[in-house]
mmCIF file of C-alpha atoms and ligand atoms in Angstrom:
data_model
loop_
_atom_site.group_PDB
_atom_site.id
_atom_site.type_symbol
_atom_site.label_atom_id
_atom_site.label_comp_id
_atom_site.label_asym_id
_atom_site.label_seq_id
_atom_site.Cartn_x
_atom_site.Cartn_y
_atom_site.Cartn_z
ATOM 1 C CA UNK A 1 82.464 94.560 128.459
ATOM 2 C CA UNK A 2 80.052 92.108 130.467
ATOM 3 C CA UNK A 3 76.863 91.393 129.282
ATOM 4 C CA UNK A 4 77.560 92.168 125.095
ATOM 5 C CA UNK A 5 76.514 88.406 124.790
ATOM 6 C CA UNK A 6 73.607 88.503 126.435
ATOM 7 C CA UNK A 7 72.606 91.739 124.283
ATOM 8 C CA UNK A 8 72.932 90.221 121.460
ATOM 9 C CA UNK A 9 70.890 86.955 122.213
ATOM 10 C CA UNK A 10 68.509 89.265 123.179
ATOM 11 C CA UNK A 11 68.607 91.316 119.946
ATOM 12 C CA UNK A 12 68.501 88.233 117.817
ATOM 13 C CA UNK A 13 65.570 86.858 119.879
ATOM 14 C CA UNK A 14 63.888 90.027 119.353
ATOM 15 C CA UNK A 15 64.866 90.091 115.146
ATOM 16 C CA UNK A 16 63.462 86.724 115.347
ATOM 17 C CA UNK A 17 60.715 87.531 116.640
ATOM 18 C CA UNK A 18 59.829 90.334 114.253
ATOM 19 C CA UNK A 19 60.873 88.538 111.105
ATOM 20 C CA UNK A 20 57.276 86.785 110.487
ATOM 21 C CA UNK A 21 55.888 90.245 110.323
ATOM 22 C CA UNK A 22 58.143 91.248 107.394
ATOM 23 C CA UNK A 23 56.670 91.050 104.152
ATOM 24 C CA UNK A 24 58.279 91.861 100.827
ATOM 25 C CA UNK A 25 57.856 94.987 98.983
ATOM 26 C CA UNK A 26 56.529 95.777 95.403
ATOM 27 C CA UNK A 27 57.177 99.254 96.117
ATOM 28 C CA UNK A 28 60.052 100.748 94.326
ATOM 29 C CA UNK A 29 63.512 99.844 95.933
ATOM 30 C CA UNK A 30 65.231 102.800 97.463
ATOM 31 C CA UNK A 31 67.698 104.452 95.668
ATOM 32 C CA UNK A 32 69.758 105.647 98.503
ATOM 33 C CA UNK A 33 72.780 103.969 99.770
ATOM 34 C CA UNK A 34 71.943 102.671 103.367
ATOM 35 C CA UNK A 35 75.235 104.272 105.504
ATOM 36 C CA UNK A 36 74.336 101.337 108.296
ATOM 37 C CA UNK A 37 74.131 98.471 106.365
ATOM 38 C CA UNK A 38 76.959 99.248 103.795
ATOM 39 C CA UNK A 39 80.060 97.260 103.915
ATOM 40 C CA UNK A 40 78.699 96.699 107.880
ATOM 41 C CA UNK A 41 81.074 93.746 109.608
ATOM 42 C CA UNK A 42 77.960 92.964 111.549
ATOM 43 C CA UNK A 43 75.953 91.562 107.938
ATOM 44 C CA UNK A 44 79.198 89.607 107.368
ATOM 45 C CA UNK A 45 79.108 88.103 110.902
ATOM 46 C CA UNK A 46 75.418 87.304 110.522
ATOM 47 C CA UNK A 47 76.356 85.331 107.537
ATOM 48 C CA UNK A 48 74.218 87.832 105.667
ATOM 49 C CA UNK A 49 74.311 87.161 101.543
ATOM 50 C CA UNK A 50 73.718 89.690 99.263
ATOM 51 C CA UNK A 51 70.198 88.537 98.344
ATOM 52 C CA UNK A 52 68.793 89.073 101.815
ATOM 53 C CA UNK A 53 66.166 92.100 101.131
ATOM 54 C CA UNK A 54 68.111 95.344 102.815
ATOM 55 C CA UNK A 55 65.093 95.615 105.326
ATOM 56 C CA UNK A 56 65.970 92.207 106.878
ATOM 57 C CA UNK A 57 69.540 92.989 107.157
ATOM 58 C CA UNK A 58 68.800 96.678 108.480
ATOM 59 C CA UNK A 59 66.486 95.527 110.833
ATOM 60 C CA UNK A 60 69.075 93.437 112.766
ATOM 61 C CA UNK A 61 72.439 95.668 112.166
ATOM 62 C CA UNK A 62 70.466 98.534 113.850
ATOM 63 C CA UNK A 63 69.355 96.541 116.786
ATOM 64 C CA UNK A 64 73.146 95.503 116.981
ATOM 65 C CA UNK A 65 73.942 99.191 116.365
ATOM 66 C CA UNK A 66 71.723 100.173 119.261
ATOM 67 C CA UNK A 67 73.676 97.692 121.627
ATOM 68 C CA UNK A 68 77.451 98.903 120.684
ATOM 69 C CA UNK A 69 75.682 103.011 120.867
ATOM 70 C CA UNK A 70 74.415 101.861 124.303
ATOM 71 C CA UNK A 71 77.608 101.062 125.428
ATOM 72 C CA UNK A 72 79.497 103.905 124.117
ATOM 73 C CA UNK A 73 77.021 106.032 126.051
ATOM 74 C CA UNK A 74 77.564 104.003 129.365
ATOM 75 C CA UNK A 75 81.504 104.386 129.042
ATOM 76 C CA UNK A 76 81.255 108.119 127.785
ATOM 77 C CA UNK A 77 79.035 108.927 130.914
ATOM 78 C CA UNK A 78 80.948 106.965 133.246
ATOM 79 C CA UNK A 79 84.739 107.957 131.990
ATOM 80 C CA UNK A 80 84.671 110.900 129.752
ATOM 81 C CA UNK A 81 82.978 114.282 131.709
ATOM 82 C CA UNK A 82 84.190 117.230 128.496
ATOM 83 C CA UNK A 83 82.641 114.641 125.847
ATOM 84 C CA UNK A 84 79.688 114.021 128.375
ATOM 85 C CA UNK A 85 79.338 117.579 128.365
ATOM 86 C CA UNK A 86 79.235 118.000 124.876
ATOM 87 C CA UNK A 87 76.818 115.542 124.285
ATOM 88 C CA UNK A 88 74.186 116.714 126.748
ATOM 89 C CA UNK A 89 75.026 120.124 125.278
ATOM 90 C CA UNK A 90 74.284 119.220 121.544
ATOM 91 C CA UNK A 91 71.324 116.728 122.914
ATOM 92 C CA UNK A 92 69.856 120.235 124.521
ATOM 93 C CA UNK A 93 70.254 121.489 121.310
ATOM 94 C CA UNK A 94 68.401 119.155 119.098
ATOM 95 C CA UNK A 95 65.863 119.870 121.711
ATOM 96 C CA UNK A 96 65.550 123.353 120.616
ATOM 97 C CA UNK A 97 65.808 122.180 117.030
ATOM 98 C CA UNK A 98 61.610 121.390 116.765
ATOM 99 C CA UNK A 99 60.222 118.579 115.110
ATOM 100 C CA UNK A 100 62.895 115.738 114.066
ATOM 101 C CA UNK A 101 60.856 112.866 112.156
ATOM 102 C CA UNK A 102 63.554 110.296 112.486
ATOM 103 C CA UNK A 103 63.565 110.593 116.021
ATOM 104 C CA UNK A 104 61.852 107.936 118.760
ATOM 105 C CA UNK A 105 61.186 105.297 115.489
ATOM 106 C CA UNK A 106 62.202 101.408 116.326
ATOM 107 C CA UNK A 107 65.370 100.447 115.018
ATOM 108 C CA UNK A 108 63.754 98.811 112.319
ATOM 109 C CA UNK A 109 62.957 102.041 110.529
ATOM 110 C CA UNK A 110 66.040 104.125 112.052
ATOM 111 C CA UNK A 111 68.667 105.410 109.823
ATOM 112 C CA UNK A 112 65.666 104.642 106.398
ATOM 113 C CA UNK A 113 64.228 107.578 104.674
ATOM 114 C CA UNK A 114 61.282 108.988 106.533
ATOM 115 C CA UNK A 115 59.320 109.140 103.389
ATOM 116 C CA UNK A 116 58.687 107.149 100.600
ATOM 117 C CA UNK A 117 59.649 107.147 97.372
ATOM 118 C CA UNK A 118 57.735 109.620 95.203
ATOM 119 C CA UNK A 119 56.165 108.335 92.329
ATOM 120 C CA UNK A 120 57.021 110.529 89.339
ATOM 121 C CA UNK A 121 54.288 112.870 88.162
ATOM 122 C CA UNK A 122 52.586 112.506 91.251
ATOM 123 C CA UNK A 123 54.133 115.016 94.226
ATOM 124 C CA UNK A 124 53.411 114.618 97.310
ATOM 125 C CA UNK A 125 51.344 117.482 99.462
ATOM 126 C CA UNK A 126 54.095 117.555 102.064
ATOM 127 C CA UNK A 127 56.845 115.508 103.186
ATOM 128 C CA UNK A 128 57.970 114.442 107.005
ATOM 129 C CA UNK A 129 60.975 115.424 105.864
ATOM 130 C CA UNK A 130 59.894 119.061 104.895
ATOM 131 C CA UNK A 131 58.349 119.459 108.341
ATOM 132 C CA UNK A 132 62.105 118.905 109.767
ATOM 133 C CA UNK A 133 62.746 121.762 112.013
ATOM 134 C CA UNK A 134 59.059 123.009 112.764
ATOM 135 C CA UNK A 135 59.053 124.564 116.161
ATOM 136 C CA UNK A 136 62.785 124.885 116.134
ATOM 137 C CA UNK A 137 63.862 128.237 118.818
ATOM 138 C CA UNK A 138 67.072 130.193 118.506
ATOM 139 C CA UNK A 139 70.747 127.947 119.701
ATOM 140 C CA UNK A 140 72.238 129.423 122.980
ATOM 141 C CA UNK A 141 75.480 130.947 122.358
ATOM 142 C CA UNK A 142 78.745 129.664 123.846
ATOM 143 C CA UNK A 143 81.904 130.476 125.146
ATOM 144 C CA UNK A 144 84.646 129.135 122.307
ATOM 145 C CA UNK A 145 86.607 126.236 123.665
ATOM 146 C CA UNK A 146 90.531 126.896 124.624
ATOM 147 C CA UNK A 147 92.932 125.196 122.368
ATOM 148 C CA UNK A 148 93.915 122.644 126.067
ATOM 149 C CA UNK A 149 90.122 121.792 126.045
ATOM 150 C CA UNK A 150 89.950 120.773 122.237
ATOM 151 C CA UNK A 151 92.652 119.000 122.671
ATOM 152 C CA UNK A 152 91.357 116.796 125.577
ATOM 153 C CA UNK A 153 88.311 116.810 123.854
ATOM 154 C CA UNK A 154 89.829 115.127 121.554
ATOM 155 C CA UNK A 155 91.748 113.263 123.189
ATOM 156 C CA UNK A 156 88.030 111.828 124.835
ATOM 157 C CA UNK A 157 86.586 111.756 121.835
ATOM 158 C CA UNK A 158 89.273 108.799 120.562
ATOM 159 C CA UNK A 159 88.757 107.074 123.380
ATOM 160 C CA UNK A 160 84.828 106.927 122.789
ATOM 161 C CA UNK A 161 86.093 105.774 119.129
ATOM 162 C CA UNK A 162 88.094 103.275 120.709
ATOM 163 C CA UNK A 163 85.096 101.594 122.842
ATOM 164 C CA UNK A 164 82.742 101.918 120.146
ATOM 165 C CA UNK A 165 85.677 99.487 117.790
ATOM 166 C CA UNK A 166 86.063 97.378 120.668
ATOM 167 C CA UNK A 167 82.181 96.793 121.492
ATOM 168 C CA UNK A 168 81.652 96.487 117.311
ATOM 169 C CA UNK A 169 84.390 93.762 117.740
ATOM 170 C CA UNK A 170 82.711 91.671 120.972
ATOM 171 C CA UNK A 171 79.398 92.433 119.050
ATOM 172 C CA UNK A 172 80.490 90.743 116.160
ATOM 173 C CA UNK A 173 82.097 87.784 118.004
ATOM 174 C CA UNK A 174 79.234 87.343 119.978
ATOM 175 C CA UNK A 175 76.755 86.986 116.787
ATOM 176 C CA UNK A 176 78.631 84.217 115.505
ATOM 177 C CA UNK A 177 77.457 81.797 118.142
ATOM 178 C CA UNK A 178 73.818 82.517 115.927
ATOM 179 C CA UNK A 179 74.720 82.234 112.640
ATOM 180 C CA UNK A 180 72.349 79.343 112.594
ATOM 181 C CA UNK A 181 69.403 80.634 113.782
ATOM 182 C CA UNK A 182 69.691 83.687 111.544
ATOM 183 C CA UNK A 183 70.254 81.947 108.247
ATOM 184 C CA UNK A 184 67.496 79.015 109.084
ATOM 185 C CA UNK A 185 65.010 81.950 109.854
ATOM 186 C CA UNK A 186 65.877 83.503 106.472
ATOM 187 C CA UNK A 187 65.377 80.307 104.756
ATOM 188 C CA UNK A 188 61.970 79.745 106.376
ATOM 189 C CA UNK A 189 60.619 83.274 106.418
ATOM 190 C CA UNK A 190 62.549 85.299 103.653
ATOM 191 C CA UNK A 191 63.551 83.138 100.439
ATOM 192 C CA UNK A 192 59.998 81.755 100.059
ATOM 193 C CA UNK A 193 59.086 85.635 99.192
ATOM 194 C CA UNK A 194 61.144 86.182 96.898
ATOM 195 C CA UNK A 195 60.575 82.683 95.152
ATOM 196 C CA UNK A 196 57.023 84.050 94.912
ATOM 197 C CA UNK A 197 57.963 87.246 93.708
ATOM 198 C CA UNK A 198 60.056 86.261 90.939
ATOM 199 C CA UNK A 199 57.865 83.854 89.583
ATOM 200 C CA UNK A 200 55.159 85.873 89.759
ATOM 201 C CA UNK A 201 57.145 88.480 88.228
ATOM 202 C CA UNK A 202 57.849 85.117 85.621
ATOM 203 C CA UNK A 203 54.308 84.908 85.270
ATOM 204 C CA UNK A 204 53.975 88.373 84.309
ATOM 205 C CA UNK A 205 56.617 88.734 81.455
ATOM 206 C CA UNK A 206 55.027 85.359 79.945
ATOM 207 C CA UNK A 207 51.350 84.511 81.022
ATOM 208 C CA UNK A 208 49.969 81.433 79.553
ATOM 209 C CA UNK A 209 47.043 83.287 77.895
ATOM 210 C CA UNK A 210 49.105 85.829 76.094
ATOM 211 C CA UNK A 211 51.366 84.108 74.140
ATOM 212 C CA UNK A 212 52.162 85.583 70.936
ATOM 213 C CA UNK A 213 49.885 83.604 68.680
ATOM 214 C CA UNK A 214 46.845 84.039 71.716
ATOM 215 C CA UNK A 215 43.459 84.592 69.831
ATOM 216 C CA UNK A 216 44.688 83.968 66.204
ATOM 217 C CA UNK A 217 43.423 80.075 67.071
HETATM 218 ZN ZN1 LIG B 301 70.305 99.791 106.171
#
């Protein structure tokens, strides 16, 4: 596959560039397992601990994401007309299917809830996630497929599996050669937030004022 390395400088040049921006968050954690990020090879090839805030790591696994779904697309367009077919068939569909919230946001925020948290006791008015579907229009129907055509379907459809393991695999390879970069921009950018936030957190539980013999003196 020529050009993965390149992508992926490019990625982490653009992660890179986008890390000074990131800011930690007091808001509640979500409570939602991330389906990118968990147990993803690529946060083990970017040397990724488990203390790196999920929105770092997310941030660069869905720009790496983007790169292996990019080339899945290429090969599926280029080698695989029924699956081709079936994509531009379901991609007509989603058309049809009205408002889609998750759709057209940067791969920072792809695959994250589209709302927040709700506070308990305090609903919200409405939800993105409620509007889902606004403006949706009735699916066309469709011939059902003969049992040949699933099968070659199918058969297509492992292939496209096949190029997406192989890309994840050159993708993966490729990010080693930055290993460096990524965990010296962590150190710089990242850990010095969450120093601040635990002792502040520290500072909190304790204060210096409020200890438990404060105004008896
Ligand atoms: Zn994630």
């Amino acid at each position: 596959m020529d050009g993965i390395d390149g992508r992926v400088r490019n990625a982490v040049d653009v992660w890179l560039r986008w890390l000074p921006r990131w800011q930690i968050g007091t808001a509640r954690p979500r409570t939602r397992i991330c389906r990118r990020c968990t147990g993803s090879p690529v946060a083990a090839a970017a040397g990724f601990g488990p203390d790196v805030p999920h929105p770092v790591q997310h941030a660069l696994i869905g720009r790496m994401s983007a790169i292996v779904e990019d080339a899945v697309d290429d090969y599926t367009a280029k080698n695989l007309p029924l699956l081709q077919r079936e994509l531009e068939r379901a991609a007509a569909h989603k058309r049809r299917a009205g408002y889609q919230p998750a759709d057209g946001l940067s791969p920072e925020f792809q695959g994250l809830d589209v709302d927040p948290q709700p506070e308990p006791g305090e609903p919200f008015l409405f939800t993105l996630g409620e509007l889902a579907g606004t403006g949706a229009s009735a699916p066309e129907p469709r011939e059902p497929l003969s049992e040949e055509a699933k099968a070659a379907l199918r058969h297509e459809i492992e292939l496209s599996d096949e190029c997406a393991r192989s890309t994840g695999t050159a993708v993966c390879l490729a990010l080693l050669d930055h290993r460096e970069r990524i965990a010296e921009a962590v150190e710089r950018l990242v850990e010095p937030q969450i120093a601040a936030l635990v002792s502040d957190m520290f500072r909190g539980l304790d204060g210096p004022d409020e200890g438990p013999r404060g105004g008896l003196f």
